Amino acid sequence: MYLIAGAGITGITVAERLAAHGEDVTIVEKRDHIGGNCYDYRTADGIFVQRYGPHIFHETDQSIVEYLSQFTDWLPYRHKVVALYRGEYYPIPINKTTISRFFGVDLEHEEAVRRFLAAKQVELDEVRTSRDVVLSKYGEELYEAFVRHYTKKQWDHYPEELDRSILERLPVRYDDNPYYFNDAFQALPGEGYTKMFERMVDHPRIRVVLDTDFADVTDRDSYEKTVFTGRIDQYYGFDLGELQYRCIDFRFETLNTEHFQPYPVVNYPGPEVEYTRCTEFKHFYGLDAPRTVILREYPSWEGEPSYPVINKANQERFQRYVERSRNETDVVFAGRSGRFRYLNMNQAVQEARDLATSLRSGASS
Ligand SMILES: Cc1cc2nc3c(=O)[nH]c(=O)nc-3n(C[C@H](O)[C@H](O)[C@H](O)COP(=O)(O)OP(=O)(O)OC[C@H]3O[C@@H](n4cnc5c(N)ncnc54)[C@H](O)[C@@H]3O)c2cc1C
């Protein structure tokens, strides 16, 4: 018999895999819904709203897609993000169109973009900070317009205060590919994420108990093993210190208008507004409705813990928790908060399936 703390995509996938192999599982979830941060619901107008920010499923490994396809059909959806800067929309990640529009030049082909950008890139003796990385890729103007203030809002630090590794993977696209993700499969669950999760836990061997914190479970000893998908630092009462998360204050608004913005997600890279982006949900499922729901995201140090702050101090602290957890024989830590890592949904599913396999074989005891 297994106990799982957390009914997010990690906990639900582990539960589904264990139950499918004849194990009994109880999931306790402290919120009043399943799905963790991927939870969505439908408004009275039929609009799917994602309570913890826009989530797009993208994956290249076909076996993960096939696994989830047992529980949902899919609406093909290729995600585009734009940034609104001084009244104009620019594709993000920065690509040929962004550069041409921003500088008012006509760059015909990739080679022309490379040459143009090469003249803008700042040559530095040493690339040490995130600012250095971006200046050497994009040059001063694009950095200032699209990266500097956005980073400050997102992480509460300017790029010059962040290690180079934080922004190292910002891509430059020399072509005009406008899509945000590169994966072969990009889609949304046809009836939403929550419906998919409901089907995953709809099994006689799975019991889901909502509104229940793991800390309040009194019969923990009656379970063979616990899979804890909440915060590892919280599990240990923060006694080795707190792991930092950047949080998001999600502010929703329902507007009596058909459309608010021409794209599903618009980034606001400038310092003139405090939020980082605005999502208009009805774009995702292409719905006609007289009203619309938008979400503005205000990064903060309070609110929903969303992004683990990956720096040296936090990683060292996390390692100390990991060392400590090695003494546990009946608890394993999983998911984005248990492992203190940013995980996409597809990665969470992959890791959860692997964990269920190793639990059944006794490898993770
Ligand atoms: C703003 C944002 C946008 C994102 N967009 C995408 C995207 O477009 N595509 C993508 O692939 N990924 C995206 N992600 C990542 C995605 O949210 C994660 O992959 C996913 O949430 C990981 O699931 P999880 O189960 O590990 O964690 P969670 O979703 O956090 O679930 C953990 C669950 O455990 C519960 N819990 C915690 N502690 C306890 C406790 N003590 N007792 C009981 N229950 C507890 C929590 O309430 C929660 O329900 C995004 C993340 C963020 C923050």
Coordinates of C-alpha atoms and ligand atoms in Angstrom, one line a residue:
M1 CA 0.0 0.0 0.0
Y2 CA 1.4 3.4 -1.0
L3 CA 0.8 6.9 0.2
I4 CA 1.3 9.8 -2.2
A5 CA 1.4 13.3 -1.0
G6 CA 0.3 15.6 -3.8
A7 CA -2.1 15.1 -6.6
G8 CA -0.1 17.0 -9.3
I9 CA 0.9 15.4 -12.5
T10 CA 3.8 13.6 -10.7
G11 CA 1.7 12.1 -7.9
I12 CA -1.1 11.1 -10.3
T13 CA 1.2 9.4 -12.8
V14 CA 3.0 7.4 -10.0
A15 CA -0.4 6.4 -8.6
E16 CA -1.8 5.4 -12.0
R17 CA 1.3 3.3 -12.8
L18 CA 1.3 1.6 -9.4
A19 CA -2.5 0.9 -9.5
A20 CA -2.2 -0.5 -13.0
H21 CA 0.2 -3.1 -11.6
G22 CA -2.1 -4.1 -8.7
E23 CA -0.9 -1.8 -6.0
D24 CA -3.3 0.1 -3.7
V25 CA -2.6 3.8 -3.5
T26 CA -3.9 6.7 -1.4
I27 CA -3.2 10.2 -2.6
V28 CA -3.6 13.1 -0.1
E29 CA -3.8 16.6 -1.6
K30 CA -3.8 19.7 0.5
R31 CA -5.7 21.8 -2.1
D32 CA -9.3 21.3 -2.9
H33 CA -8.6 20.0 -6.4
I34 CA -6.4 17.5 -8.2
G35 CA -3.9 18.4 -11.0
G36 CA -1.4 20.5 -9.0
N37 CA -0.2 23.5 -11.0
C38 CA -1.6 22.1 -14.2
Y39 CA -5.2 22.3 -12.9
D40 CA -7.8 23.9 -15.2
Y41 CA -11.5 24.4 -15.1
R42 CA -14.3 25.7 -17.4
T43 CA -16.1 29.0 -16.8
A44 CA -19.8 29.4 -17.4
D45 CA -19.0 30.7 -20.9
G46 CA -17.1 27.4 -21.6
I47 CA -13.6 29.0 -21.5
F48 CA -10.9 26.7 -20.1
V49 CA -8.9 28.6 -17.5
Q50 CA -5.6 27.4 -16.2
R51 CA -5.6 28.4 -12.5
Y52 CA -1.8 28.5 -12.1
G53 CA -0.8 30.0 -15.5
P54 CA -0.8 28.8 -19.1
H55 CA 0.3 25.2 -19.6
I56 CA 1.1 23.8 -23.1
F57 CA 2.0 20.2 -23.4
H58 CA 5.1 19.6 -25.6
E59 CA 7.1 16.4 -26.1
T60 CA 9.3 14.6 -28.5
D61 CA 9.3 11.2 -26.9
Q62 CA 6.3 9.4 -28.5
S63 CA 6.0 6.9 -25.6
I64 CA 5.0 9.7 -23.2
V65 CA 2.5 11.0 -25.7
E66 CA 1.0 7.5 -26.2
Y67 CA 0.9 7.0 -22.4
L68 CA -1.1 10.2 -21.8
S69 CA -3.3 9.5 -24.9
Q70 CA -4.9 6.7 -23.0
F71 CA -6.6 9.3 -20.9
T72 CA -7.2 12.2 -23.3
D73 CA -7.5 13.2 -26.9
W74 CA -5.6 16.2 -28.0
L75 CA -6.2 19.5 -29.6
P76 CA -3.1 20.3 -31.8
Y77 CA -1.8 23.6 -30.7
R78 CA 1.5 25.4 -31.5
H79 CA 2.3 28.0 -29.1
K80 CA 3.4 31.5 -30.1
V81 CA 4.6 34.2 -27.6
V82 CA 5.0 37.8 -28.5
A83 CA 6.4 40.7 -26.5
L84 CA 4.6 44.1 -26.5
Y85 CA 7.2 46.8 -26.7
R86 CA 6.3 50.4 -27.3
G87 CA 3.0 49.5 -28.9
E88 CA 4.3 46.8 -31.3
Y89 CA 4.3 43.0 -31.1
Y90 CA 7.5 41.1 -31.5
P91 CA 8.0 37.3 -31.7
I92 CA 9.7 35.7 -28.7
P93 CA 12.2 34.0 -28.8
I94 CA 13.9 36.7 -30.8
N95 CA 14.0 35.7 -34.4
K96 CA 14.5 37.3 -37.9
T97 CA 11.1 39.1 -37.7
T98 CA 11.8 40.5 -34.2
I99 CA 15.2 41.8 -35.4
S100 CA 13.9 43.2 -38.7
R101 CA 10.9 44.9 -37.1
F102 CA 12.9 46.3 -34.1
F103 CA 15.6 47.9 -36.2
G104 CA 13.4 48.7 -39.1
V105 CA 15.6 46.8 -41.6
D106 CA 14.7 44.3 -44.3
L107 CA 16.8 41.2 -43.6
E108 CA 16.0 38.8 -46.4
H109 CA 17.7 35.6 -45.3
E110 CA 19.4 33.9 -42.3
E111 CA 22.9 34.9 -43.4
A112 CA 21.8 38.6 -43.5
V113 CA 20.5 38.2 -39.9
R114 CA 23.7 36.7 -38.7
R115 CA 25.7 39.5 -40.3
F116 CA 23.4 42.2 -38.9
L117 CA 23.5 40.7 -35.4
A118 CA 27.3 40.2 -35.5
A119 CA 27.7 43.9 -35.8
K120 CA 25.5 44.4 -32.8
Q121 CA 27.0 41.8 -30.5
V122 CA 29.3 43.1 -27.8
E123 CA 32.7 41.5 -27.6
L124 CA 33.7 40.9 -24.0
D125 CA 37.0 39.5 -22.7
E126 CA 35.2 37.4 -20.1
V127 CA 31.5 36.3 -20.2
R128 CA 30.7 36.1 -16.5
T129 CA 27.1 37.2 -15.8
S130 CA 23.8 36.7 -17.6
R131 CA 24.1 40.3 -18.9
D132 CA 27.4 39.4 -20.6
V133 CA 25.9 36.3 -22.2
V134 CA 22.9 38.3 -23.6
L135 CA 25.0 41.3 -24.8
S136 CA 27.3 38.9 -26.6
K137 CA 24.4 37.3 -28.3
Y138 CA 21.9 40.1 -28.9
G139 CA 23.8 43.3 -28.5
E140 CA 22.8 46.3 -26.3
E141 CA 19.5 47.4 -27.8
L142 CA 17.7 44.1 -27.9
Y143 CA 19.0 43.3 -24.4
E144 CA 17.7 46.6 -23.0
A145 CA 14.3 46.2 -24.7
F146 CA 13.5 42.6 -24.2
V147 CA 15.7 41.1 -21.5
R148 CA 16.9 43.5 -18.9
H149 CA 13.7 44.6 -17.2
Y150 CA 11.8 41.4 -17.8
T151 CA 14.6 39.5 -16.0
K152 CA 14.4 42.0 -13.1
K153 CA 10.6 41.5 -12.8
Q154 CA 10.8 37.7 -13.1
W155 CA 13.8 37.1 -10.8
D156 CA 14.0 40.3 -8.8
H157 CA 17.6 40.7 -10.1
Y158 CA 19.0 42.4 -13.1
P159 CA 21.0 40.1 -15.4
E160 CA 24.3 41.6 -14.3
E161 CA 23.5 40.2 -10.8
L162 CA 22.9 36.7 -12.1
D163 CA 25.3 33.9 -13.0
R164 CA 25.7 33.4 -16.7
S165 CA 24.0 30.0 -16.6
I166 CA 20.6 31.6 -15.9
L167 CA 20.2 33.2 -19.3
E168 CA 22.7 31.1 -21.2
R169 CA 20.1 29.1 -23.0
L170 CA 18.2 32.1 -24.4
P171 CA 18.0 31.2 -28.1
V172 CA 18.5 33.4 -31.1
R173 CA 16.7 32.3 -34.2
Y174 CA 18.1 33.4 -37.5
D175 CA 15.0 32.3 -39.4
D176 CA 11.4 33.4 -38.9
N177 CA 10.1 30.4 -37.0
P178 CA 7.5 32.0 -34.7
Y179 CA 6.8 29.0 -32.4
Y180 CA 7.9 29.0 -28.8
F181 CA 8.7 25.2 -28.5
N182 CA 10.6 23.0 -30.9
D183 CA 9.1 19.6 -29.9
A184 CA 7.4 17.4 -32.5
F185 CA 4.3 17.0 -30.5
Q186 CA 2.6 20.2 -29.1
A187 CA -1.0 20.1 -27.9
L188 CA -3.6 20.7 -25.2
P189 CA -5.8 18.0 -23.8
G190 CA -9.1 18.0 -25.7
E191 CA -11.2 18.4 -22.5
G192 CA -8.6 20.0 -20.4
Y193 CA -5.9 18.8 -18.0
T194 CA -8.2 18.2 -15.1
K195 CA -10.4 15.8 -17.1
M196 CA -7.3 13.9 -18.1
F197 CA -6.2 13.6 -14.5
E198 CA -9.6 12.5 -13.4
R199 CA -9.4 9.6 -15.8
M200 CA -5.9 8.7 -14.6
V201 CA -7.1 8.4 -11.0
D202 CA -10.4 6.7 -11.9
H203 CA -9.2 3.3 -10.8
P204 CA -10.6 1.0 -8.0
R205 CA -7.1 0.8 -6.4
I206 CA -6.7 4.6 -6.2
R207 CA -8.2 6.7 -3.4
V208 CA -7.9 10.5 -3.5
V209 CA -8.4 12.5 -0.4
L210 CA -8.5 16.3 -1.0
D211 CA -8.1 19.2 1.5
T212 CA -5.6 17.1 3.5
D213 CA -2.1 18.0 4.2
F214 CA 0.4 15.2 4.5
A215 CA 1.4 16.5 8.0
D216 CA -2.2 15.7 9.2
V217 CA -2.2 12.1 8.0
T218 CA -2.1 10.1 11.2
D219 CA -1.9 6.5 9.8
R220 CA 1.3 7.0 7.8
D221 CA 2.9 4.0 9.3
S222 CA 0.3 1.7 7.8
Y223 CA 1.8 2.4 4.3
E224 CA 4.7 0.5 2.9
K225 CA 6.1 3.6 1.2
T226 CA 5.4 7.3 0.8
V227 CA 6.0 9.3 -2.3
F228 CA 6.2 13.0 -1.3
T229 CA 5.8 15.5 -4.1
G230 CA 5.6 18.6 -2.0
R231 CA 8.5 20.7 -0.9
I232 CA 11.4 18.7 0.5
D233 CA 12.4 21.6 2.8
Q234 CA 8.8 21.7 4.2
Y235 CA 8.8 18.0 4.8
Y236 CA 11.8 18.5 7.1
G237 CA 10.2 21.5 8.8
F238 CA 12.7 23.8 7.0
D239 CA 15.3 22.9 9.6
L240 CA 18.2 23.1 7.2
G241 CA 16.8 26.4 5.9
E242 CA 14.3 27.4 3.3
L243 CA 14.7 26.7 -0.4
Q244 CA 13.8 29.8 -2.3
Y245 CA 11.0 29.9 -4.9
R246 CA 10.0 32.8 -7.1
C247 CA 6.2 33.0 -6.7
I248 CA 3.5 34.4 -8.9
D249 CA 0.5 36.4 -7.8
F250 CA -2.0 35.3 -10.4
R251 CA -4.6 38.0 -11.1
F252 CA -7.6 37.1 -13.2
E253 CA -10.1 39.3 -14.8
T254 CA -13.3 38.6 -16.7
L255 CA -14.0 41.2 -19.3
N256 CA -17.2 41.9 -21.1
T257 CA -15.6 41.9 -24.5
E258 CA -15.0 39.2 -27.0
H259 CA -11.2 39.7 -27.2
F260 CA -8.6 41.5 -25.2
Q261 CA -5.4 40.8 -27.1
P262 CA -4.5 39.3 -30.5
Y263 CA -2.3 36.5 -29.1
P264 CA -2.8 33.9 -26.3
V265 CA 0.3 35.1 -24.3
V266 CA 1.7 38.6 -24.5
N267 CA 5.0 39.3 -22.6
Y268 CA 5.5 42.8 -21.2
P269 CA 9.3 43.3 -21.2
G270 CA 9.3 46.9 -20.0
P271 CA 9.5 48.3 -16.4
E272 CA 6.3 50.4 -16.9
V273 CA 4.1 47.6 -15.7
E274 CA 4.8 45.2 -12.8
Y275 CA 3.4 42.0 -14.5
T276 CA 5.5 39.9 -16.8
R277 CA 2.8 38.6 -19.1
C278 CA -0.9 38.4 -19.8
T279 CA -2.7 35.3 -21.0
E280 CA -6.1 35.4 -22.7
F281 CA -7.3 31.8 -22.3
K282 CA -10.0 31.6 -25.0
H283 CA -7.3 31.7 -27.7
F284 CA -6.1 28.2 -26.7
Y285 CA -9.3 26.3 -27.5
G286 CA -10.5 28.8 -30.2
L287 CA -13.8 29.4 -28.4
D288 CA -16.5 31.9 -29.4
A289 CA -17.9 33.5 -26.2
P290 CA -19.2 37.0 -25.5
R291 CA -16.8 37.5 -22.6
T292 CA -13.1 36.7 -22.1
V293 CA -10.9 35.8 -19.2
I294 CA -7.4 37.2 -18.8
L295 CA -4.6 36.5 -16.4
R296 CA -1.8 38.8 -15.5
E297 CA 1.2 37.3 -13.7
Y298 CA 3.0 39.4 -11.0
P299 CA 6.2 37.8 -9.8
S300 CA 6.7 38.1 -6.1
W301 CA 8.4 36.5 -3.1
E302 CA 5.0 35.6 -1.7
G303 CA 2.1 33.6 -3.3
E304 CA 2.2 30.4 -5.3
P305 CA 5.8 28.9 -5.3
S306 CA 6.4 28.6 -9.0
Y307 CA 10.0 28.6 -10.0
P308 CA 12.8 27.2 -7.9
V309 CA 15.6 29.8 -7.6
I310 CA 18.6 27.9 -8.9
N311 CA 21.7 29.4 -7.4
K312 CA 24.7 28.1 -5.5
A313 CA 23.2 28.7 -2.0
N314 CA 19.9 26.9 -2.8
Q315 CA 21.6 24.1 -4.6
E316 CA 23.9 23.4 -1.7
R317 CA 21.0 23.6 0.7
F318 CA 19.0 21.2 -1.4
Q319 CA 22.0 18.8 -1.5
R320 CA 22.0 18.8 2.3
Y321 CA 18.3 17.8 2.3
V322 CA 19.1 15.1 -0.2
E323 CA 21.9 13.8 2.0
R324 CA 19.5 13.7 4.8
S325 CA 16.8 11.9 2.8
R326 CA 19.2 9.1 2.0
N327 CA 18.6 7.8 5.6
E328 CA 14.9 7.4 4.8
T329 CA 13.7 3.9 4.0
D330 CA 10.1 4.6 3.6
V331 CA 9.9 8.0 1.9
V332 CA 11.0 9.1 -1.6
F333 CA 10.8 12.6 -2.9
A334 CA 9.6 13.4 -6.4
G335 CA 8.3 16.1 -8.7
R336 CA 9.3 19.7 -9.1
S337 CA 9.2 20.5 -5.4
G338 CA 10.5 17.2 -4.1
R339 CA 13.5 17.4 -6.4
F340 CA 13.8 21.3 -6.4
R341 CA 14.0 21.5 -10.2
Y342 CA 12.0 23.2 -12.9
L343 CA 10.3 20.3 -14.7
N344 CA 8.1 20.5 -17.7
M345 CA 5.0 18.3 -17.6
N346 CA 6.4 15.8 -20.0
Q347 CA 9.6 15.5 -17.9
A348 CA 7.4 15.1 -14.8
V349 CA 5.5 12.2 -16.4
Q350 CA 8.7 10.5 -17.5
E351 CA 10.3 10.7 -14.1
A352 CA 7.1 9.6 -12.4
R353 CA 6.8 6.6 -14.6
D354 CA 10.4 5.7 -13.9
L355 CA 9.9 6.1 -10.2
A356 CA 6.8 3.8 -10.2
T357 CA 8.9 1.2 -12.0
S358 CA 11.7 1.4 -9.5
L359 CA 9.3 1.3 -6.6
R360 CA 7.8 -1.9 -7.8
S361 CA 11.2 -3.4 -8.3
G362 CA 12.2 -2.3 -4.8
A363 CA 15.1 -0.3 -6.3
S364 CA 14.3 3.0 -4.6
S365 CA 14.0 1.6 -1.1
Ligands
LIG1 C1 3.7 29.5 -14.5 C2 4.1 28.1 -15.0 C3 3.8 27.7 -16.3 C4 4.2 26.5 -16.7 N1 3.9 26.1 -18.0 C5 4.2 24.9 -18.5 C6 4.0 24.6 -19.8 O1 3.5 25.4 -20.6 N2 4.4 23.3 -20.2 C7 4.9 22.4 -19.4 O2 5.2 21.3 -19.8 N3 5.2 22.7 -18.1 C8 4.8 23.9 -17.6 N4 5.0 24.2 -16.3 C9 5.6 23.2 -15.4 C10 4.5 22.4 -14.7 O3 3.7 23.2 -13.9 C11 5.1 21.3 -13.9 O4 5.7 20.3 -14.7 C12 4.1 20.5 -13.0 O5 3.4 21.3 -12.2 C13 4.9 19.5 -12.1 O6 4.0 18.7 -11.4 P1 4.3 18.2 -10.0 O7 3.2 17.2 -9.7 O8 5.7 17.8 -9.8 O9 4.1 19.5 -9.0 P2 2.8 20.3 -8.7 O10 2.0 20.6 -9.9 O11 3.3 21.4 -7.9 O12 2.0 19.4 -7.7 C14 2.3 19.1 -6.4 C15 1.0 18.9 -5.6 O13 1.4 18.5 -4.2 C16 0.5 19.2 -3.4 N5 1.2 19.3 -2.1 C17 2.3 19.9 -1.7 N6 2.7 19.7 -0.5 C18 1.7 18.9 0.1 C19 1.5 18.4 1.3 N7 2.3 18.6 2.4 N8 0.4 17.6 1.5 C20 -0.5 17.3 0.5 N9 -0.3 17.8 -0.7 C21 0.7 18.6 -1.0 C22 0.3 20.6 -4.0 O14 -0.8 21.2 -3.5 C23 0.2 20.2 -5.5 O15 -1.1 19.9 -5.8 C24 4.8 25.5 -15.8 C25 5.0 25.9 -14.5 C26 4.7 27.2 -14.1 C27 5.1 27.6 -12.7

